Short mmCIF file of C-alpha atoms in Angstrom, two decimals:
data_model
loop_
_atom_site.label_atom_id
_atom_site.label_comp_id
_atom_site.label_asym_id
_atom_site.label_seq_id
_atom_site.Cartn_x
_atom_site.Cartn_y
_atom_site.Cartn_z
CA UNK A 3 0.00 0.00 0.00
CA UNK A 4 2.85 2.46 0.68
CA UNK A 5 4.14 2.02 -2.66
CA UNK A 6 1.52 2.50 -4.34
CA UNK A 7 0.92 5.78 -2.42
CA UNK A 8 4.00 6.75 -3.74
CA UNK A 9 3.07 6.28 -6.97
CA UNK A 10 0.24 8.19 -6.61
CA UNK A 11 2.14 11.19 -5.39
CA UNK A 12 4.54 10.74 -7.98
CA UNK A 13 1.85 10.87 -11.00
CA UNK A 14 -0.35 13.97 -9.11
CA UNK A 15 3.37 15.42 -9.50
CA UNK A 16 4.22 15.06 -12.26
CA UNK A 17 0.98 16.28 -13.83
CA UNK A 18 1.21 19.42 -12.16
CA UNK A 19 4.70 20.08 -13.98
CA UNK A 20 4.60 21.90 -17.49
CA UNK A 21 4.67 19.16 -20.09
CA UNK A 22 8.33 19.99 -21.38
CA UNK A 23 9.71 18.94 -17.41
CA UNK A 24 7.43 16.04 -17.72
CA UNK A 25 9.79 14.65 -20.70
CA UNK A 26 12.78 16.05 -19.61
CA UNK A 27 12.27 14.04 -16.14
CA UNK A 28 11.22 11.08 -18.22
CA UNK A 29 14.60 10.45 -20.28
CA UNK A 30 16.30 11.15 -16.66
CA UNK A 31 14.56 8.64 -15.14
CA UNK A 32 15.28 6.07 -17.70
CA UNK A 33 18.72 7.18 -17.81
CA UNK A 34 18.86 6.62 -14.17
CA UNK A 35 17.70 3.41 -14.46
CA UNK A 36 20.26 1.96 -16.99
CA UNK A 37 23.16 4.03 -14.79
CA UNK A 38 21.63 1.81 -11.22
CA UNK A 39 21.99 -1.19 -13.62
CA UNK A 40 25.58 -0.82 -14.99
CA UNK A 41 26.63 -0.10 -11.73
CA UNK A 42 25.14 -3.65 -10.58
CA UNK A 43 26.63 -5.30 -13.50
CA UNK A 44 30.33 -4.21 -12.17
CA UNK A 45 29.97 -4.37 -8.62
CA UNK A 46 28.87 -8.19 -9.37
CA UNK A 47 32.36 -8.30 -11.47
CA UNK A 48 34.14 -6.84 -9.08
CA UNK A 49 35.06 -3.86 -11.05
CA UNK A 50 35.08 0.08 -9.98
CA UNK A 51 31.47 1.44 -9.28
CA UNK A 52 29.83 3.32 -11.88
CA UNK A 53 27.93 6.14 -9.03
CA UNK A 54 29.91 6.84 -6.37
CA UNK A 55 27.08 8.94 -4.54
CA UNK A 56 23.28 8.81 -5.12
CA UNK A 57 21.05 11.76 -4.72
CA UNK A 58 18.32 10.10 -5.42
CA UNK A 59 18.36 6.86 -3.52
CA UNK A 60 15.39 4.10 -4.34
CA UNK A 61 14.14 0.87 -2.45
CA UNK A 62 13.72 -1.67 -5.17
CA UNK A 63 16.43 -4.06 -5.91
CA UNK A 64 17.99 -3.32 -9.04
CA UNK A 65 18.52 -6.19 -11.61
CA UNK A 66 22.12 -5.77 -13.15
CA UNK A 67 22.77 -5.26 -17.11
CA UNK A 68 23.22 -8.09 -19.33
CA UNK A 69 26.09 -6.65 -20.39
CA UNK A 70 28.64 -3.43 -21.00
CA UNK A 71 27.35 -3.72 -24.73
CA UNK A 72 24.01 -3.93 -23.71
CA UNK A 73 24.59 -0.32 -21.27
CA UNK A 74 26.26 1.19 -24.19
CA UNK A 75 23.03 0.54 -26.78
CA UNK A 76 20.36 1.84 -24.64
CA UNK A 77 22.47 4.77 -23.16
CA UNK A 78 23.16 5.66 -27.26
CA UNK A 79 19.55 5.62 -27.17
CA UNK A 80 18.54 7.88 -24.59
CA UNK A 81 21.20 10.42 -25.28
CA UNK A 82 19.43 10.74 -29.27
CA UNK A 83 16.21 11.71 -27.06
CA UNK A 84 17.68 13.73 -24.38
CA UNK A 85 17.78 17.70 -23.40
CA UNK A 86 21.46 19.21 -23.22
CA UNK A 87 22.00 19.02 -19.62
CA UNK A 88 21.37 15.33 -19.63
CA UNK A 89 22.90 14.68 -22.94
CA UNK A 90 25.60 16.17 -21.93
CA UNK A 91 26.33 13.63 -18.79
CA UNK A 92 25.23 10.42 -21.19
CA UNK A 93 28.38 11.51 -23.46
CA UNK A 94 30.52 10.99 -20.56
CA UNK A 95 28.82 7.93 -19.83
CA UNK A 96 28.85 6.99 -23.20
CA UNK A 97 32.34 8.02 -23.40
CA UNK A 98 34.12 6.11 -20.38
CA UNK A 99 32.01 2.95 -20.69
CA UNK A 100 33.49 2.83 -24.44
CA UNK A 101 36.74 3.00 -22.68
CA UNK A 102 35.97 0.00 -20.62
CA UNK A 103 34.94 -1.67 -23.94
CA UNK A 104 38.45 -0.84 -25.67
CA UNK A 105 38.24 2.76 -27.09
CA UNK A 106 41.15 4.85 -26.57
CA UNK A 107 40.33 8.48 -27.80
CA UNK A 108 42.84 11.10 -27.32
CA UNK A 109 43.16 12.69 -23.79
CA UNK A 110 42.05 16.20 -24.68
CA UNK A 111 38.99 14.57 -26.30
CA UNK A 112 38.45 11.78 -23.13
CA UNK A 113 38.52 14.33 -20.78
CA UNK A 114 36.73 17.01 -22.31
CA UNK A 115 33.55 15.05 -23.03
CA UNK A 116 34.03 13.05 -19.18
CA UNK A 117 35.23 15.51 -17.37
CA UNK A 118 33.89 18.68 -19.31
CA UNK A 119 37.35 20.57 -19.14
CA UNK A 120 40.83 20.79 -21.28
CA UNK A 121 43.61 18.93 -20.79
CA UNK A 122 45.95 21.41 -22.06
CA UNK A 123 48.29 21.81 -18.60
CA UNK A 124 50.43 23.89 -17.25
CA UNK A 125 53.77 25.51 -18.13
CA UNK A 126 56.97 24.25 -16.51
CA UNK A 127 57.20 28.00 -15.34
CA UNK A 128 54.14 28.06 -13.81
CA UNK A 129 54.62 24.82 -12.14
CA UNK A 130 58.26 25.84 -10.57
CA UNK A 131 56.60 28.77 -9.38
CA UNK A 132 53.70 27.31 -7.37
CA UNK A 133 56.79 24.68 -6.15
CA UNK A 134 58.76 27.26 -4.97
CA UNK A 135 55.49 28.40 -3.13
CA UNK A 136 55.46 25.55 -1.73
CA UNK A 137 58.38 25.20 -0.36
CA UNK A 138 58.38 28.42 1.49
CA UNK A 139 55.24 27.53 2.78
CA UNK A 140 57.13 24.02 4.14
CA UNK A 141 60.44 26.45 5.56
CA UNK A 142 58.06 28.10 7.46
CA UNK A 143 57.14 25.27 9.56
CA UNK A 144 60.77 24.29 9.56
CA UNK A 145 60.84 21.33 7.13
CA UNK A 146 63.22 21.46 4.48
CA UNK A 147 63.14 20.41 0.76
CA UNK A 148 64.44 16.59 -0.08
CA UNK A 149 63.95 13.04 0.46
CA UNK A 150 63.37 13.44 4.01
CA UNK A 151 60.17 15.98 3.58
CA UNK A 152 57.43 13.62 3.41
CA UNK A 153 58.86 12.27 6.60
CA UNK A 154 59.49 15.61 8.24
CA UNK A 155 56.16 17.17 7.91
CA UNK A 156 54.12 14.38 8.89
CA UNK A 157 56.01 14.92 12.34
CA UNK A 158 55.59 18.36 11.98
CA UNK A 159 51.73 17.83 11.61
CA UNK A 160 51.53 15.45 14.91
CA UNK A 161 51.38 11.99 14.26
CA UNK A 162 48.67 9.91 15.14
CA UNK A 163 47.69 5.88 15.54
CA UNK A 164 45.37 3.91 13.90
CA UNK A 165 42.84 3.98 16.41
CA UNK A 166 43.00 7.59 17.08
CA UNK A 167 42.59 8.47 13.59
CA UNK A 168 38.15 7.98 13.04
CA UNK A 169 38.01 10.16 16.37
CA UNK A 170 40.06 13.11 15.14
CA UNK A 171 38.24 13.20 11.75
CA UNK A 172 34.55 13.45 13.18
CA UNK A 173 35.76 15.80 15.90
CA UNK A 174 37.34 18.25 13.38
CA UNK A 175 34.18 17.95 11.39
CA UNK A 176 32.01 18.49 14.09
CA UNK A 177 34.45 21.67 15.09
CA UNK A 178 34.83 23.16 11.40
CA UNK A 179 30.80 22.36 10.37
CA UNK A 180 29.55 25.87 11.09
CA UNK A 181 32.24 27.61 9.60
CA UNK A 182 31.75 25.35 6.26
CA UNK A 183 27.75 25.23 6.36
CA UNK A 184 28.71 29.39 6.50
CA UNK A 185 30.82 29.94 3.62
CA UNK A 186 28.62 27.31 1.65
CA UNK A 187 24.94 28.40 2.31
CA UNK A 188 24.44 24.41 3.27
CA UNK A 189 21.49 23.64 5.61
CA UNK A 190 21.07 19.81 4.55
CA UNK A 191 21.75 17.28 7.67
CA UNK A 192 24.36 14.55 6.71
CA UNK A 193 25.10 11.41 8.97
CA UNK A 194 28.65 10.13 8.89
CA UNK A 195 30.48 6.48 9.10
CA UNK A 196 33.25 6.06 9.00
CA UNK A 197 35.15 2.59 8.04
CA UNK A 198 38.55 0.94 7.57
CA UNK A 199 40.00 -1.00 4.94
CA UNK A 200 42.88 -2.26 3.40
CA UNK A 201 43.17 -2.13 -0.14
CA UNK A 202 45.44 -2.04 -2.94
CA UNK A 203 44.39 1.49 -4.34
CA UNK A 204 45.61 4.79 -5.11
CA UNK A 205 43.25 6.59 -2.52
CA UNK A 206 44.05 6.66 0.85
CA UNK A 207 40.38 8.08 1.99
CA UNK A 208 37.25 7.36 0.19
CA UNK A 209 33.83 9.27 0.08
CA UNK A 210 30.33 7.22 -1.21
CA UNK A 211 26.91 7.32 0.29
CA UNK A 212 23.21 7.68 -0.66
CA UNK A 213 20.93 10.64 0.12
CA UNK A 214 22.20 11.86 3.38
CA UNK A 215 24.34 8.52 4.95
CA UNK A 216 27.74 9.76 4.15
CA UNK A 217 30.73 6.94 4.74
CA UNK A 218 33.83 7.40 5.06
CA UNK A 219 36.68 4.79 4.47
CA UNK A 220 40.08 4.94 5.40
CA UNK A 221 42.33 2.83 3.48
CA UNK A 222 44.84 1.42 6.18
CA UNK A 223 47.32 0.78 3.38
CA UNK A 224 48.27 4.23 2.16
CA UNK A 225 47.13 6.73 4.76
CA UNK A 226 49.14 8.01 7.35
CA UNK A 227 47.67 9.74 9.90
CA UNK A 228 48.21 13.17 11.54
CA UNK A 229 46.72 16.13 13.96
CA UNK A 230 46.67 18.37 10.38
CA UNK A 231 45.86 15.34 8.32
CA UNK A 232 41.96 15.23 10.50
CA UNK A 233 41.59 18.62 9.88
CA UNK A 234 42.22 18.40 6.21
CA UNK A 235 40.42 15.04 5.26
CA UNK A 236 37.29 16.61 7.56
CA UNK A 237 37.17 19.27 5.29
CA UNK A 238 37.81 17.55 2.22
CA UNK A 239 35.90 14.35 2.95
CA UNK A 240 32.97 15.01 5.41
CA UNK A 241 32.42 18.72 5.07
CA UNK A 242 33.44 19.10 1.21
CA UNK A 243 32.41 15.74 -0.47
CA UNK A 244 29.58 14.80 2.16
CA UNK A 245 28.38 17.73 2.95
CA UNK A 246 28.08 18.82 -0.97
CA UNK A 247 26.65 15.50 -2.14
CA UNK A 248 23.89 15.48 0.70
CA UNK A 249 22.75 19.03 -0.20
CA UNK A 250 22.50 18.12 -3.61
CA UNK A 251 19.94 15.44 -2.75
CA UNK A 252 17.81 18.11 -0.41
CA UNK A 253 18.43 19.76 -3.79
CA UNK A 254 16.51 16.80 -5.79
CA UNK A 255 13.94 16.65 -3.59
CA UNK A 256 12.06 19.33 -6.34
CA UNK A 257 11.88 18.37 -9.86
CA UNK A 258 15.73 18.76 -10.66
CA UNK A 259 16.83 18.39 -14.80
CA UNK A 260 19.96 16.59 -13.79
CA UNK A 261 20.98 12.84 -13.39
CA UNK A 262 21.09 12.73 -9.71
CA UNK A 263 23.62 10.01 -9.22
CA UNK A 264 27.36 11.29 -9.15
CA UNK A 265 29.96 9.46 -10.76
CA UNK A 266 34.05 10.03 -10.88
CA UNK A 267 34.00 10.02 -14.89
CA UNK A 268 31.72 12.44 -14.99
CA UNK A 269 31.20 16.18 -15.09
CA UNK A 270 30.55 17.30 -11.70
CA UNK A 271 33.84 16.12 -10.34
CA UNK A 272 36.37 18.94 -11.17
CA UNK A 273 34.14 21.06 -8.92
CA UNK A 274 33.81 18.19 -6.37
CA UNK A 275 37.85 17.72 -6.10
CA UNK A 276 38.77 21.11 -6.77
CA UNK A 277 36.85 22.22 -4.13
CA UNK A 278 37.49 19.66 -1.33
CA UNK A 279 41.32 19.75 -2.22
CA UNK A 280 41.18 23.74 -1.65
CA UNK A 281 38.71 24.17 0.79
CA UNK A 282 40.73 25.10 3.84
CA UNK A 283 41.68 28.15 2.20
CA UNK A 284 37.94 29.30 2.15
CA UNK A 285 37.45 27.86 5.54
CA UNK A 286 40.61 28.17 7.88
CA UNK A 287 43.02 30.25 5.79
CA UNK A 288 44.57 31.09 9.18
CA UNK A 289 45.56 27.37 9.99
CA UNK A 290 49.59 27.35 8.93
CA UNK A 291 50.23 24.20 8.75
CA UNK A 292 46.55 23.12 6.83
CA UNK A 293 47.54 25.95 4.72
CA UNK A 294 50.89 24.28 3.92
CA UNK A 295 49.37 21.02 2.89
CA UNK A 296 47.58 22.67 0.52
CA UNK A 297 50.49 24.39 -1.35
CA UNK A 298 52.11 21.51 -1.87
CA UNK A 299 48.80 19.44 -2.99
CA UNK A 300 48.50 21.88 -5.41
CA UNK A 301 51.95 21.32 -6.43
CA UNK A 302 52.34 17.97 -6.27
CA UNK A 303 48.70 17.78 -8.37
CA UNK A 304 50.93 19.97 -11.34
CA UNK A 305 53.32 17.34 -10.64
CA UNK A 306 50.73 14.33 -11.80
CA UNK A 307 49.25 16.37 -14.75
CA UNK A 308 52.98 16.77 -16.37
CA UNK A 309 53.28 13.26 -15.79
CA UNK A 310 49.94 12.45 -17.15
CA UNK A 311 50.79 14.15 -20.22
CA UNK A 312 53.82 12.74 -20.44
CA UNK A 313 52.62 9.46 -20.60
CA UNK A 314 49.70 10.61 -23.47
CA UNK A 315 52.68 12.24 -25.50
CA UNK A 316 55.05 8.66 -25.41
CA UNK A 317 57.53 9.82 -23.39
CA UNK A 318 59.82 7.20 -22.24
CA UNK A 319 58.56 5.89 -18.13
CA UNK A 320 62.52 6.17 -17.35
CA UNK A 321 62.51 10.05 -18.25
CA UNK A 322 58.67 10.41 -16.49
CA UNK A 323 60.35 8.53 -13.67
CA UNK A 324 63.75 11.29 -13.60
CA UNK A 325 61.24 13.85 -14.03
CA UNK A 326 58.56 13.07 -10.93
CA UNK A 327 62.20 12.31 -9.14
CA UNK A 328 63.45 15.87 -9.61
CA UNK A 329 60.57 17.16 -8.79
CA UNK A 330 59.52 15.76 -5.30
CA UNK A 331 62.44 13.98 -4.28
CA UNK A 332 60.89 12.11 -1.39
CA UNK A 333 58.71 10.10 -3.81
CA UNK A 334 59.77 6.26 -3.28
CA UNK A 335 59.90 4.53 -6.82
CA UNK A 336 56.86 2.76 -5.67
CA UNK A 337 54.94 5.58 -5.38
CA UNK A 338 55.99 6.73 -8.94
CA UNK A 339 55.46 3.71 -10.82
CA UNK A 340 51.29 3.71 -9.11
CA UNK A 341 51.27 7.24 -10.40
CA UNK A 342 52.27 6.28 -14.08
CA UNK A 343 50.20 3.03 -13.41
CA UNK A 344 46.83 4.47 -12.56
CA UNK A 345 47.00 6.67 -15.65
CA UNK A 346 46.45 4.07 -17.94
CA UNK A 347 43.26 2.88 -16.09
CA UNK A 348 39.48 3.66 -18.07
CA UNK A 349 38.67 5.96 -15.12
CA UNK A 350 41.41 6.72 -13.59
CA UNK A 351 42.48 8.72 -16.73
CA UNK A 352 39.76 10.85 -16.78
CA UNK A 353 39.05 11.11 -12.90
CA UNK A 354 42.62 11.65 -12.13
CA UNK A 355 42.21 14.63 -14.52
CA UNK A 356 39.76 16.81 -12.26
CA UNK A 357 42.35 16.98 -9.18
CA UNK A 358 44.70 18.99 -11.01
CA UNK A 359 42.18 21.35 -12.90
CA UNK A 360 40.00 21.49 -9.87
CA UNK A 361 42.48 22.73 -7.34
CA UNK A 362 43.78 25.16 -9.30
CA UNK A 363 40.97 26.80 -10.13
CA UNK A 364 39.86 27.16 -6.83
CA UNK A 365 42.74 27.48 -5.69
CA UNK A 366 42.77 30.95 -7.77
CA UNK A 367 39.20 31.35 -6.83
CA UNK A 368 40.34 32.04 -3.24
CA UNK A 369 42.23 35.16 -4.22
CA UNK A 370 39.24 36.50 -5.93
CA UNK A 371 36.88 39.26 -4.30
CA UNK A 372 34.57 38.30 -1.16
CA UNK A 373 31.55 38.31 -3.00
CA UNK A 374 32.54 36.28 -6.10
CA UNK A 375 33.86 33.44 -3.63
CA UNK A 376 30.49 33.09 -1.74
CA UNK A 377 28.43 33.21 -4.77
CA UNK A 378 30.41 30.09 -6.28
CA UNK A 379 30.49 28.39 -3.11
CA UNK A 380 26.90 28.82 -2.47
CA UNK A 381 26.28 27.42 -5.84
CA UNK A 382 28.71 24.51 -5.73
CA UNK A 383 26.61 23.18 -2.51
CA UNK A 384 23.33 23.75 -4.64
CA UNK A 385 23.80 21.28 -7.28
CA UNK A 386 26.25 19.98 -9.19
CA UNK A 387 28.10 22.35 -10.97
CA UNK A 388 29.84 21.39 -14.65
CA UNK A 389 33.22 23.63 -15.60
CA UNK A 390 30.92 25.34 -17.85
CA UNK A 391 28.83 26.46 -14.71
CA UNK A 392 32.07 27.32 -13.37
CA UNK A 393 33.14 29.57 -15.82
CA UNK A 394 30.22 31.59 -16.07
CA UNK A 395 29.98 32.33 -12.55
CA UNK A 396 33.33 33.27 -12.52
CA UNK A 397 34.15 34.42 -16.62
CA UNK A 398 37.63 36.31 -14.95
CA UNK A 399 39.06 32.85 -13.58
CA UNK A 400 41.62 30.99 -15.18
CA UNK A 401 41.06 28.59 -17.88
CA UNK A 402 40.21 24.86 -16.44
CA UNK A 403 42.91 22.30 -16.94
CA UNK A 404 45.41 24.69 -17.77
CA UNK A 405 46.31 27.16 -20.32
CA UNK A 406 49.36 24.83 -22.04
CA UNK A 407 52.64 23.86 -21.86
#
């Protein structure tokens, strides 16, 4: 009987919206539905998750696709029949899942129609410059430039154990909430998990959820845990990539044109990682040592583009290798060869993209006037923003995923 009161509801709805919403919310709908099943099909493989956060979170049980050929027909099918905004996210669906299947377009192209930006990077100039930011940044705390300054500024930051670490991430995000839910506009109510794991990944902390059940997972196997390191995963995580997802689905609660379920190859997520990566400079620009961090993110992030285009332009992994080497010197050859490695991945070579373009966009973003940084943040919590969206509420910012080389 409940269900079929929601049905009811759902059809008074939908009768009451103009007839050109009705269609719209139609193709989304279907769309949806073929996204929920992909996303079985490779969770029963035991491949990467197609949505990473749903906004719009349903009951049923959802029966998984026959196959990635089968995803690719009837998403070709829906994007002939849908509106731009929607179109536009079926392309990058379209677009990575023909990755999976063996395409290999050009990077400029791959991440353009995934990740809605360039791929054109950044100078070596530029790069050097925001290095040698960091580093003063670093001096400041009294850790030098080397081998040794991984090591150095983890102690700097405060080390702590294992089983300190879930503690000091939902206190700092219970201490910084106002401050973000300020800056951002945000009313929505989130609740937060947080997990462990141990798995052989790039990330080191992991975001997913559904409507307003955040979780967060730590993965035990590359994160190393500090006083600075809570404060900057709270923001990033909980506060940034929580937060933000759960007030989009307060957001969907009204008829909303967009595909409510979020997905790394996809065009929301150079707002979603630029953002989260540069948030403390919004939020806390007076913490020294957060502030630090993020200098060298952003560095290190122009580090991983270079290299990213290195590998699309053939360059030999022995020179990529010299190059990441004289550039952060304290990067272990492990930790190069996963960089390189990950690049080649179907997602990972888009998604990797958005860190880079998104943190330096916002990163400029912060320097801009008072009122141009609320009105973007107050946006970004709204719904998801694409770099398009970006760029038009900010036409005077600099262009996303870099000018060139």
């Amino acid at each position: 009987m409940r269900v079929m009161s929601a049905v009811k509801v759902r059809m008074n709805l939908i009768l009451e919206w103009p007839v050109e919403q009705q269609g719209v919310d139609m193709v989304r709908d279907e769309a949806e539905t073929v996204l929920r099943a992909w996303h079985a099909y490779e969770i029963r493989r035991g491949c990467s998750p197609v949505i990473d956060f749903d906004c719009h979170p349903v009951d049923t049980d959802v029966e998984p696709a026959e196959s990635r050929l089968d995803v690719h027909r009837r998403l070709s099918e829906l994007r002939d029949r849908a509106d731009e905004g929607v179109a536009e996210r079926l392309d990058a669906d379209i677009a990575y899942l023909g990755s999976l299947l063996g395409e290999r377009r050009p990077l400029t192209e791959y991440v353009q129609v995934t990740q809605g930006c360039g791929a054109a990077g950044w100078s070596a100039e530029y790069v050097l410059e925001r290095g040698e930011q960091a580093r003063e940044a670093l001096a400041a705390l009294g850790v030098g430039w080397g081998p040794g300054t991984g090591d150095e500024l983890n102690e700097v930051e405060g080390p702590l154990g294992l089983d300190e670490a879930p503690d000091a991430i939902r206190k700092a995000s219970d201490q910084l909430e106002a401050a973000v839910r300020e800056a951002t506009g945000s009313v929505a109510p989130f609740e937060l998990d947080i997990e462990t794991a141990h798995v052989d990944a790039y990330w080191a902390y992991w975001l997913d959820g559904a409507g307003h059940r955040v979780r967060l997972r730590l993965n035990l196997r590359n994160a190393v845990f500090t006083e600075v390191g809570a404060r900057r995963f709270a923001l990033h995580e909980v506060l940034g990539h929580g937060l933000q997802s759960s007030s989009w689905t307060e957001a969907a609660k009204v008829p909303a044109p967009w595909i409510r379920l979020m997905s790394v190859h996809a065009l929301q997520q150079v707002l979603l990682e630029g953002l989260a990566q540069a948030l403390p400079l919004f939020v806390t620009p007076d913490d020294e040592a957060l502030i630090a961090r993020i200098r060298l993110d952003h560095f290190i992030q122009l580090v991983r583009a270079e290299l990213h285009l290195g590998l699309e332009d053939g360059l030999p992994i022995r020179e990529l290798a010299a190059h990441a080497r004289s550039r952060i010197p304290w990067w272990s050859d492990a930790v190069i060869a996963d960089t390189l490695t990950d690049r080649g991945d179907p997602q990972l070579r888009t998604y990797l993209w958005s860190y880079p373009a998104g943190i330096d966009w916002f990163v400029h973003l912060a320097d801009a006037d008072p009122e141009t940084r609320r009105k973007v943040l107050h946006a970004a919590y709204s719904k998801p923003l694409t770099p398009a969206d970006l760029v038009s509420l900010w036409p005077d910012g600099p262009q996303i995923g870099g000018p060139g080389r």
